[in-house]
Coordinates of C-alpha atoms in Angstrom, one line a residue:
X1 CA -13.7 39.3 124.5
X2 CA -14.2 37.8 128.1
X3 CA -16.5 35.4 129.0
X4 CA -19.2 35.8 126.7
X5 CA -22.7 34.2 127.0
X6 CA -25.9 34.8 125.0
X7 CA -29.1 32.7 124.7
X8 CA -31.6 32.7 122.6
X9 CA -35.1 31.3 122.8
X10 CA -35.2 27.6 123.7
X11 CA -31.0 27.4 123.3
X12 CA -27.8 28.7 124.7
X13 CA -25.5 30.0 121.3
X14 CA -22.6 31.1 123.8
X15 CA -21.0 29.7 126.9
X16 CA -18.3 31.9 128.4
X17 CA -16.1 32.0 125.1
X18 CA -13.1 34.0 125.8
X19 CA -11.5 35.6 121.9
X20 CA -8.7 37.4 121.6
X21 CA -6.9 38.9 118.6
X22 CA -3.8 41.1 117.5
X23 CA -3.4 44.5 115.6
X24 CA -1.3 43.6 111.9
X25 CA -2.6 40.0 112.2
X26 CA -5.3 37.5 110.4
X27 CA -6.6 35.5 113.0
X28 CA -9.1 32.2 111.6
X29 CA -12.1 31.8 113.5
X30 CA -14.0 28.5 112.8
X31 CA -16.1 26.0 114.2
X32 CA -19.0 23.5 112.2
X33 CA -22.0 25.1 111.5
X34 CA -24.2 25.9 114.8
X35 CA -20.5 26.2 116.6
X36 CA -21.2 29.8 117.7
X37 CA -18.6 32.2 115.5
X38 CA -20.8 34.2 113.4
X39 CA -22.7 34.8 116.6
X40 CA -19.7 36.0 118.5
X41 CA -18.6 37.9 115.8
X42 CA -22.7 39.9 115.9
X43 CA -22.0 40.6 119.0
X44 CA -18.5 41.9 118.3
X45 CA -20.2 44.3 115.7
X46 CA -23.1 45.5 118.1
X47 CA -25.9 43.8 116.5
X48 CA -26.5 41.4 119.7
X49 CA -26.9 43.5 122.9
X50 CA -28.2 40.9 125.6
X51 CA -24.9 39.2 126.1
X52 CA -23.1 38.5 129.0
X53 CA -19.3 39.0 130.1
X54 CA -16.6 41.9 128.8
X55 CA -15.0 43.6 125.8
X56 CA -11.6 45.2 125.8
X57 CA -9.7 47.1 123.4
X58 CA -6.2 48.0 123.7
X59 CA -6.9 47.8 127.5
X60 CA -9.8 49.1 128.2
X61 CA -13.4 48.0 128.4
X62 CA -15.5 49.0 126.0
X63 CA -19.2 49.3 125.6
X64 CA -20.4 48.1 122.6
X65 CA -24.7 47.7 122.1
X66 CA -25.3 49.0 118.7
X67 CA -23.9 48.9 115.2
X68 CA -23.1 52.7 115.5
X69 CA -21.3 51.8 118.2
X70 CA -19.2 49.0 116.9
X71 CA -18.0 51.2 113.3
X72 CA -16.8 54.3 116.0
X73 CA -14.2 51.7 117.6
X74 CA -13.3 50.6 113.7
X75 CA -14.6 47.6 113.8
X76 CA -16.0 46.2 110.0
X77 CA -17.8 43.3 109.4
X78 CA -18.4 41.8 105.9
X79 CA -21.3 39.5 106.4
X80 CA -21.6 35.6 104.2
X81 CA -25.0 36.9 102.5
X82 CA -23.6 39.9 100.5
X83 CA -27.3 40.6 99.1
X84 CA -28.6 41.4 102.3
X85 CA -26.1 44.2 103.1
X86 CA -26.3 46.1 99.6
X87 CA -28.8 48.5 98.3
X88 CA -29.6 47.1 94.9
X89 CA -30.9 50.2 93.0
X90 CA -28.0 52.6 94.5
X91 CA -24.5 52.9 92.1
X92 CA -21.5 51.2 93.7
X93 CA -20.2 54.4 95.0
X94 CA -23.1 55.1 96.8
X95 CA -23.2 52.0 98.4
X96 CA -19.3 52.1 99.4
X97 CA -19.9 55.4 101.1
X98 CA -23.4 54.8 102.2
X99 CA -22.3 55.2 106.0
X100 CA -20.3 58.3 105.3
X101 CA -23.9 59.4 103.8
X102 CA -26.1 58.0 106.9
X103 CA -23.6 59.2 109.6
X104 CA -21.3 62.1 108.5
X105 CA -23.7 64.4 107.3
X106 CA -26.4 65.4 109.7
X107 CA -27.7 68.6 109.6
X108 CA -26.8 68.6 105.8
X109 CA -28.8 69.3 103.0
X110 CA -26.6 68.7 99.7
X111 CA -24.2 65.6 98.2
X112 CA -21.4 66.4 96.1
X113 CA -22.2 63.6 94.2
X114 CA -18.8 64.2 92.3
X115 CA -16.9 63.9 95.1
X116 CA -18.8 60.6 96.8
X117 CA -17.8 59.0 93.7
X118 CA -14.3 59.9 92.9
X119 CA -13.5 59.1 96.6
X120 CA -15.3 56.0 96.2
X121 CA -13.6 55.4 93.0
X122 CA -9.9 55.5 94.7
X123 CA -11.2 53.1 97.7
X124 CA -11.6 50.8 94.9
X125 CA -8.6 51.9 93.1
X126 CA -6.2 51.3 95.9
X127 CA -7.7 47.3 96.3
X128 CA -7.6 46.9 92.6
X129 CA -11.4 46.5 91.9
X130 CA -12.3 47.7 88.5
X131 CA -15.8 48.4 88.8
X132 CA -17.3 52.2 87.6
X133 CA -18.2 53.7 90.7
X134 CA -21.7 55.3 88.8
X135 CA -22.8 51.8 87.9
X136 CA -25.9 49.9 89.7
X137 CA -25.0 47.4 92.4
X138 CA -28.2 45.2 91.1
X139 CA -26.4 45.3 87.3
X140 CA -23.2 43.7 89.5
X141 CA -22.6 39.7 89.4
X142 CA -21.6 38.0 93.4
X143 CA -18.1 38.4 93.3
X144 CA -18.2 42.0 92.4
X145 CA -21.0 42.6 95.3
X146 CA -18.5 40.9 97.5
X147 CA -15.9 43.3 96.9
X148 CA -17.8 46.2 97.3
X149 CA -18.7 45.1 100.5
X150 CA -15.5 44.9 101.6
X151 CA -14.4 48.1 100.0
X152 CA -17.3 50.0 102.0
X153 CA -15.6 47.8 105.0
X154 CA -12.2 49.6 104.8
X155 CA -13.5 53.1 103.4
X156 CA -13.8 54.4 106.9
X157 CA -11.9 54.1 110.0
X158 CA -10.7 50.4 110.0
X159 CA -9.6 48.8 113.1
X160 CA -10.6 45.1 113.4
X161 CA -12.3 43.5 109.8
X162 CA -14.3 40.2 110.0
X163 CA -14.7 38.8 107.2
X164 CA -17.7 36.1 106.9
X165 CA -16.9 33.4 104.2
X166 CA -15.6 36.0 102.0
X167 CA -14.0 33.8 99.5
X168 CA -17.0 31.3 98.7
X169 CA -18.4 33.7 95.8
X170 CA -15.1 34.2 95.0
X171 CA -12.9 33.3 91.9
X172 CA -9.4 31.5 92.1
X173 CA -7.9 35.0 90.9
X174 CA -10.7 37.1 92.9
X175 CA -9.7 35.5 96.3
X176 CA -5.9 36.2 95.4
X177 CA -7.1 39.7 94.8
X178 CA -8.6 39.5 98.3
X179 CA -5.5 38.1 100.0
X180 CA -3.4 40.7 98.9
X181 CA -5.9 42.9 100.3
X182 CA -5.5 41.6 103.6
X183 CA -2.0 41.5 103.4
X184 CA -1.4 45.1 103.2
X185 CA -4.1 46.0 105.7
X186 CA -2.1 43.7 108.2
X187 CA 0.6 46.2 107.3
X188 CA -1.4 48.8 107.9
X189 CA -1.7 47.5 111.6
X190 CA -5.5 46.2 111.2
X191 CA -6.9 42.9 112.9
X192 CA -8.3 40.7 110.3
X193 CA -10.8 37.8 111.7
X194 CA -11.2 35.4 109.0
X195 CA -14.2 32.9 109.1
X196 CA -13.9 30.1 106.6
X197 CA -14.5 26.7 106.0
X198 CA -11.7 26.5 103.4
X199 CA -8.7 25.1 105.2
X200 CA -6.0 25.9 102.3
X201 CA -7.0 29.3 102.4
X202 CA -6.4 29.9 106.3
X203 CA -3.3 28.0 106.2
X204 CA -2.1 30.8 103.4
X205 CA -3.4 33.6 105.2
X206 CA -3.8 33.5 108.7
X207 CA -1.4 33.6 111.6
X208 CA -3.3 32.3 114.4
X209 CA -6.9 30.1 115.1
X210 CA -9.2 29.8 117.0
X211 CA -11.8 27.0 116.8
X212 CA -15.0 26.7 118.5
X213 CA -17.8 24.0 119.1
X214 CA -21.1 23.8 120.2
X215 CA -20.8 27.7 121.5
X216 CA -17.3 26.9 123.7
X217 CA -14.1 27.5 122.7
X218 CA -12.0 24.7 121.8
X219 CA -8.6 26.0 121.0
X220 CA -6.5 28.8 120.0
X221 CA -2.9 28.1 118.7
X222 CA -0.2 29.8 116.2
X223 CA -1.8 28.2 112.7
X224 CA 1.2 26.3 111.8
X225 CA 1.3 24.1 115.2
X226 CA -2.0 22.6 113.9
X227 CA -2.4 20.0 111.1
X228 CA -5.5 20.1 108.8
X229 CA -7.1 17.1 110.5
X230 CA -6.1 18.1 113.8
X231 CA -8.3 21.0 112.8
X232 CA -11.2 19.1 112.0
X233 CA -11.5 17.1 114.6
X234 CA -11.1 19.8 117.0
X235 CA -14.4 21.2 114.8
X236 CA -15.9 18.3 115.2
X237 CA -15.4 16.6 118.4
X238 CA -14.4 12.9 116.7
X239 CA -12.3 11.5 114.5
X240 CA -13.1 12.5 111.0
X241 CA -14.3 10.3 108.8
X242 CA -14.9 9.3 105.3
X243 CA -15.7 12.4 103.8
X244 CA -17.7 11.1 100.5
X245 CA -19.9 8.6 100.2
X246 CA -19.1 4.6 99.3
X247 CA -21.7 3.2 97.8
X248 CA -23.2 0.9 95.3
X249 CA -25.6 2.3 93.0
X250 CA -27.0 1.1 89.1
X251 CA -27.5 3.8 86.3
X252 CA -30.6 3.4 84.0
X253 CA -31.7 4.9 80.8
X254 CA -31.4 8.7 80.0
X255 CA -34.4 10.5 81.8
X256 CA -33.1 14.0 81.7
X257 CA -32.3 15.7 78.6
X258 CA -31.7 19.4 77.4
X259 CA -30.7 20.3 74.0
X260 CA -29.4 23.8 72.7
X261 CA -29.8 25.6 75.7
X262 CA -29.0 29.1 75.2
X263 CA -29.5 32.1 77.2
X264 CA -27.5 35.8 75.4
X265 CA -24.8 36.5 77.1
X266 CA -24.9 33.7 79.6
X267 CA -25.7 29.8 78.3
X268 CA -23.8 29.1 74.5
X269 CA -25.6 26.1 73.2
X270 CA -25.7 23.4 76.0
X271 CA -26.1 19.8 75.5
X272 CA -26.6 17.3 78.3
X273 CA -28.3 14.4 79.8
X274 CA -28.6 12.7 83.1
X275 CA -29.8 9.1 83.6
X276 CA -32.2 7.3 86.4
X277 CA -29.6 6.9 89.2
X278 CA -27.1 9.7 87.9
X279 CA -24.9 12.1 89.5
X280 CA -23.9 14.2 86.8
X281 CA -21.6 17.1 87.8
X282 CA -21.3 20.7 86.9
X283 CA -18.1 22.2 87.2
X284 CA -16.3 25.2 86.0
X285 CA -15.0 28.4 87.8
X286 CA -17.0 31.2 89.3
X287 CA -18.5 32.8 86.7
X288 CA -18.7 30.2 83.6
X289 CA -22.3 30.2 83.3
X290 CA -23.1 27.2 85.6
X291 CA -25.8 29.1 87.9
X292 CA -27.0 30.8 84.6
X293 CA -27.5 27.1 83.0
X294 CA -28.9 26.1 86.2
X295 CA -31.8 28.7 86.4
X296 CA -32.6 28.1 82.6
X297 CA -33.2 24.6 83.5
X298 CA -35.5 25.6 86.3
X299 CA -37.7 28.0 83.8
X300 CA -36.3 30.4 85.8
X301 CA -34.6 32.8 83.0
X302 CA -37.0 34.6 80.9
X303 CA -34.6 34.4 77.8
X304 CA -33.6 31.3 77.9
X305 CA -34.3 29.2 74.8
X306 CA -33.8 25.7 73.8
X307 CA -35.9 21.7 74.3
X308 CA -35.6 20.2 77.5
X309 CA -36.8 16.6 78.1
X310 CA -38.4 14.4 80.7
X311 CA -38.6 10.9 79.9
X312 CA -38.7 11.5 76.4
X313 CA -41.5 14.1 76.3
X314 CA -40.6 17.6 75.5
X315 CA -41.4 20.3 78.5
X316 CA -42.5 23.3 78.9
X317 CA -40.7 25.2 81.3
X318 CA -42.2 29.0 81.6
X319 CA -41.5 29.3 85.0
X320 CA -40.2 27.9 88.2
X321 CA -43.6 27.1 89.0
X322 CA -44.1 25.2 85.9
X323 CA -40.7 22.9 86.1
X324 CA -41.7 21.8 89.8
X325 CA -45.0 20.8 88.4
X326 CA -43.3 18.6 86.2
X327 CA -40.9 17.2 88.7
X328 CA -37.9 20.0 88.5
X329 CA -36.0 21.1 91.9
X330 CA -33.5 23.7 92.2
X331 CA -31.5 23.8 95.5
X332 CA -30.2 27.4 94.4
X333 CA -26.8 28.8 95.4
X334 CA -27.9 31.8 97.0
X335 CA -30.1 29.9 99.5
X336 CA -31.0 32.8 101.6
X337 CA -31.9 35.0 99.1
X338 CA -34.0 32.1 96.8
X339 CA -33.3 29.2 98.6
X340 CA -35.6 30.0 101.9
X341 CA -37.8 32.2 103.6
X342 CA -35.8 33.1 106.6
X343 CA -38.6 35.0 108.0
X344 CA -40.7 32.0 108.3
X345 CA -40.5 29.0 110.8
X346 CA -38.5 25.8 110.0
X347 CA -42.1 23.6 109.3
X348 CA -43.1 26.4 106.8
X349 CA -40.6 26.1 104.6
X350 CA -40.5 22.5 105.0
X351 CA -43.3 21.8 103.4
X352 CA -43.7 25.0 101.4
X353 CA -43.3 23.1 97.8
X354 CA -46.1 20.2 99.4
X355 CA -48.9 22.2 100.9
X356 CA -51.4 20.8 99.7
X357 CA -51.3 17.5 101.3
X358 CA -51.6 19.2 104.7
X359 CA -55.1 20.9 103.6
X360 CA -58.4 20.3 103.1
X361 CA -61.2 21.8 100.7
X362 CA -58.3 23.8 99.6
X363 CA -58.1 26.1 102.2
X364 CA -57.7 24.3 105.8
X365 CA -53.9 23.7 107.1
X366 CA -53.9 21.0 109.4
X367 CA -51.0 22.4 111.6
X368 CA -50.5 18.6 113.2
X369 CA -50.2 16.9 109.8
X370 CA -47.6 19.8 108.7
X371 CA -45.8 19.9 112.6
X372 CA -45.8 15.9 111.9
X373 CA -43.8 15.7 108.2
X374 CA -41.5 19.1 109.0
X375 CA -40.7 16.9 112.7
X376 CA -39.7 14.0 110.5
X377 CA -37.5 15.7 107.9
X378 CA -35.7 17.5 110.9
X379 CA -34.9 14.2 112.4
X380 CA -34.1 12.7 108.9
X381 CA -31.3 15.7 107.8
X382 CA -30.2 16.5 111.3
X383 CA -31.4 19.8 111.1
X384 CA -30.1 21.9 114.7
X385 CA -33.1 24.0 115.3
X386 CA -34.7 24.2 118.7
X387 CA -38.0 23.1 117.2
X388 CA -39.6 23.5 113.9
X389 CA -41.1 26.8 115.0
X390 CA -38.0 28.7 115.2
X391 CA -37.2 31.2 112.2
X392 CA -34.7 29.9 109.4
X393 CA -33.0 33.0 109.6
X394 CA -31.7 32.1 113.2
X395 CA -30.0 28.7 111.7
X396 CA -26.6 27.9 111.1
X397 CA -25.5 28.8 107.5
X398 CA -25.6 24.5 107.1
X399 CA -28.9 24.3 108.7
X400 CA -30.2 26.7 106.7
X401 CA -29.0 25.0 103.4
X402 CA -30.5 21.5 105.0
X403 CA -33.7 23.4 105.1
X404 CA -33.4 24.2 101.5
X405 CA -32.9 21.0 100.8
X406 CA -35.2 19.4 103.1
X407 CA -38.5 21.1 101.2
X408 CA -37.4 19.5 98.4
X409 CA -37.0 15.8 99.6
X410 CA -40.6 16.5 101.0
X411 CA -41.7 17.4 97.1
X412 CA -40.1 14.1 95.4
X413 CA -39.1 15.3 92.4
X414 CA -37.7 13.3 89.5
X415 CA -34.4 15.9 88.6
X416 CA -32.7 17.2 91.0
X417 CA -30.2 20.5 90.6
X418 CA -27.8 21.6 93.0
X419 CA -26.0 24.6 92.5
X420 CA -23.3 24.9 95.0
X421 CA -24.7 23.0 97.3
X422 CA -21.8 23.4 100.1
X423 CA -21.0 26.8 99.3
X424 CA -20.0 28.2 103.3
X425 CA -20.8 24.9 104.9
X426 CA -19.0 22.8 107.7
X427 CA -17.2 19.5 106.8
X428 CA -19.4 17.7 109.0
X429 CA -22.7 19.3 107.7
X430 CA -21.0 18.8 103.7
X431 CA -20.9 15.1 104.3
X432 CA -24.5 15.2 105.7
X433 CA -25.1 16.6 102.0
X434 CA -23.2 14.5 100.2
X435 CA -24.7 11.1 101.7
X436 CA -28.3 12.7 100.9
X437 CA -27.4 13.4 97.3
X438 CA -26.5 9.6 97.0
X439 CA -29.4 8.6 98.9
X440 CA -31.5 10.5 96.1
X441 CA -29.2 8.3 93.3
X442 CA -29.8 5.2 94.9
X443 CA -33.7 6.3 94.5
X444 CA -33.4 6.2 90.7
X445 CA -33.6 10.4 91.0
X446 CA -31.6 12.1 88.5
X447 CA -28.7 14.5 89.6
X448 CA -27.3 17.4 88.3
X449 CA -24.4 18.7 90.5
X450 CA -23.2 22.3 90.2
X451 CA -19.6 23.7 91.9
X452 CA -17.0 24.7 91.7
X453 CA -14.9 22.7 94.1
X454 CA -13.3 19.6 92.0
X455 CA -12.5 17.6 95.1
X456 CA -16.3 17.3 95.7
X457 CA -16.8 16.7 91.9
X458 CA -14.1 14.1 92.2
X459 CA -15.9 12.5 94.9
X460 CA -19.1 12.4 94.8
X461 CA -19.8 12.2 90.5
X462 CA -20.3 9.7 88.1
X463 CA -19.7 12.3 85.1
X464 CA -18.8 16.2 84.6
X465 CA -19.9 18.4 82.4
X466 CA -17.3 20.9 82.3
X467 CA -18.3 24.8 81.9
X468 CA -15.9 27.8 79.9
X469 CA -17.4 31.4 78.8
X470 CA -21.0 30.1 79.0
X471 CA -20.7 26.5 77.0
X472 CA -19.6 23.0 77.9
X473 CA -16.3 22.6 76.2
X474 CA -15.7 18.8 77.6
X475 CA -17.9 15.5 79.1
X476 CA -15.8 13.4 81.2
X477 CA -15.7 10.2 83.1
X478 CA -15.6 10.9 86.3
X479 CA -13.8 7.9 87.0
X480 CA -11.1 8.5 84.0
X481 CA -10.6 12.1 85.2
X482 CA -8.6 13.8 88.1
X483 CA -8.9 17.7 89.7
X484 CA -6.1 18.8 87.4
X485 CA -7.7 17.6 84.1
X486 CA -10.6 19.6 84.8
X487 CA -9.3 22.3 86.1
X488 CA -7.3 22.5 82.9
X489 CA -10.3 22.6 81.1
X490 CA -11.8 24.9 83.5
X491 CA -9.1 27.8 82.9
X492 CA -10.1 27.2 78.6
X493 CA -6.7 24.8 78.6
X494 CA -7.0 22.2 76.4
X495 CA -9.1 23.7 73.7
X496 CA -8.5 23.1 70.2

């Protein structure tokens, strides 16, 4: 890719960023949030057609303005937001060979459904993905939507595979899965572009990088010649600094409390509390029932049973609705999906949870009032949007999640829940996070911190709850504690 430009609306994304990359090769493409990647990798895949400059494959220009376009050359992109790409009430198979289905068979008029899915089925077969190909994608947790993504990815004609975040929904033993995926389509001669915010991961996988900033590139190098924090500075443009948070902060009386939380098949019995001034961390491994606790907490589960208390006085928690009314926020994982409203401008969901401070005899919107608090929550979170009319869904991944956020800090509530909060974000957009979960501490709010990456539970709590098959299995000091302890309890060690 030669000299590419693109602008949007009220900013330039691209400024004559040149990319290059090798056939049998993973190649890391990163940058903070906002940098420019994912949008140079859109207009790799053909769904950007306004750009300027040149694209050349093994030597020769190509053309490439639609999507169509982009899979006839082999290029394959598995996008961050794996809900957005699958079809929900299709089977897996159907989904893996959905472009087969749309492309291959004009002038058609039968499917040999047999066929699609034993075809499917050996896709899957060959990357080790034990999923029936017959069974509902909506019936499917994250990681396995991930997979099928990428198995519909290399089903066809596979020349060059992006791969957006792919590991963030991913388990430790998933994303090994993955790697090993990778590693035998670089021996099958195809060009892997990995875009990640896990370090450790490109340094295990990729050969070369290239990083970008503010829509120019920065650098591209042979990975090992580059040291981790010669990376991030290179992201960043300065020095990096202190990464979590130093500060002073007093702990009060229990204000959050939930007792016997059970949801079938997801929660076992869960006991907790959280005091005025608390961060209290949730950790465990992809899939041990820390999202599923998170949602019961936030009346969002339907079957979840069990007391949860708010200053001493029992709740009633039938629905999302109901727990904000009573002082509940959930800064969900899967922020496009339930975090946002990407369709809508920056002010709107801004103040989406507050709304009714901005009218009058119930109906009226003052627009100035509304323009005037989303304006000031922008400048507050450093959120990189042209102005607070431009559509969420054109924000960095981190800007998005700063939205998600943002509507929330507009709301005051008393209990706070983040679940994953820095799932797919930059390291300068993470500490932007980090410093406004403290700021929300040191405001006597109570915190209850969801992930699954210990260094951040390490760094940023002042106890863990630690998650196994659905249950707490151990409460910790976070202060007593280190990343091996509770990963050991994390992987059921430890258990008597």
């Amino acid at each position: 890719m030669k000299n590419i430009s693109i602008s949007f609306p009220g900013v330039k994304a691209l400024s004559n960023v040149d990319f290059q990359t090798a056939a049998g090769t993973a190649h890391a493409l990163i940058g903070a949030n906002g940098a420019g990647k994912s949008t140079l990798m859109k207009i790799l895949a053909g769904a950007y057609t306004h750009y300027e400059g040149e694209i050349w494959m093994e030597g020769r220009e190509v053309h490439i303005r639609s999507p169509k376009e982009a899979k006839d050359y082999g290029i394959q992109v598995v996008y961050q937001e794996v809900d957005t790409a699958l079809i929900p009430s299709l089977t897996v198979g159907e989904n893996i060979m959905l472009d087969r289905m749309v492309h291959d068979m004009k002038g058609k008029w039968l499917v040999r459904w047999n066929e699609l899915h034993k075809e499917a089925q050996t896709v899957m077969e060959r990357m080790n993905i034990g999923i029936p190909s017959r069974k509902a994608v909506k019936e499917l947790t994250l990681a396995e939507k991930q997979m099928v993504l990428i198995a519909r990815a290399v089903s066809r004609q596979c020349r060059i595979l992006v791969l957006d975040e792919p590991t963030a929904p991913l388990s430790h033993s998933e994303t090994e899965q993955l790697f090993m995926l990778v590693r035998k389509l670089k021996e099958e001669g195809v060009s892997v572009i990995f875009i990640s915010h896990r370090l450790p991961e490109l340094y295990e996988i990729c050969d070369e990088i290239t990083i970008m900033r503010d829509g120019q590139h920065i650098i591209t190098d042979q990975i090992v010649n580059l040291e981790q924090g010669s990376v991030v500075e290179h992201m960043l443009g300065t020095k990096m600094e202190q990464q979590f948070p130093k500060t002073e902060k007093s702990v009060g009386e229990v204000v959050f409390e939930a007792r016997g939380i059970v949801d079938p098949g997801k929660v076992n019995h869960v006991d907790l509390q959280i005091r005025k001034g608390e961060i209290v961390g949730l950790a465990g491994l992809v899939g041990a029932g820390k999202t599923e606790l998170c949602r019961a907490l936030f009346g969002a589960s339907a079957t979840a049973t069990g007391d949860i208390l708010l200053n001493g006085r029992k709740l009633r928690l039938s629905s999302p609705h109901a727990a904000v009314q009573q002082g509940i926020a959930l800064v969900p994982e899967e922020r496009r999906r339930e975090g946002v409203f990407v369709e809508e401008a920056v002010s709107a969901n801004l103040t989406a949870t507050v709304l009714s401070r901005f009218t009058a005899w119930g109906s009226w919107l003052s627009s100035s009032k509304e323009k005037q608090a989303a304006q000031e929550m922008i400048d507050s979170l450093g959120i990189k949007t042209p102005n607070e009319k431009a559509r969420v869904r054109n924000l960095s991944g981190g800007n998005q999640q700063k939205v998600a956020i943002g509507k929330w800090l507009l709301a005051d509530a008393d209990v706070y829940i983040f679940d994953e909060p820095t799932k797919g974000v930059d390291v300068g957009a993470k500490r932007d996070i980090f410093k406004l979960v403290h700021e929300l501490a040191e405001r006597g709010k109570c915190v209850l911190y969801a992930t699954s990456e210990l260094s951040e539970i390490i760094g940023i709590t002042d106890r863990v709850y630690v998650m196994y098959d659905g249950a707490v299995i151990q409460e910790l000091e976070t202060s007593s504690t280190d990343e091996e302890e509770i990963l050991l309890y994390c992987t059921g060690g430890g258990l008597t």
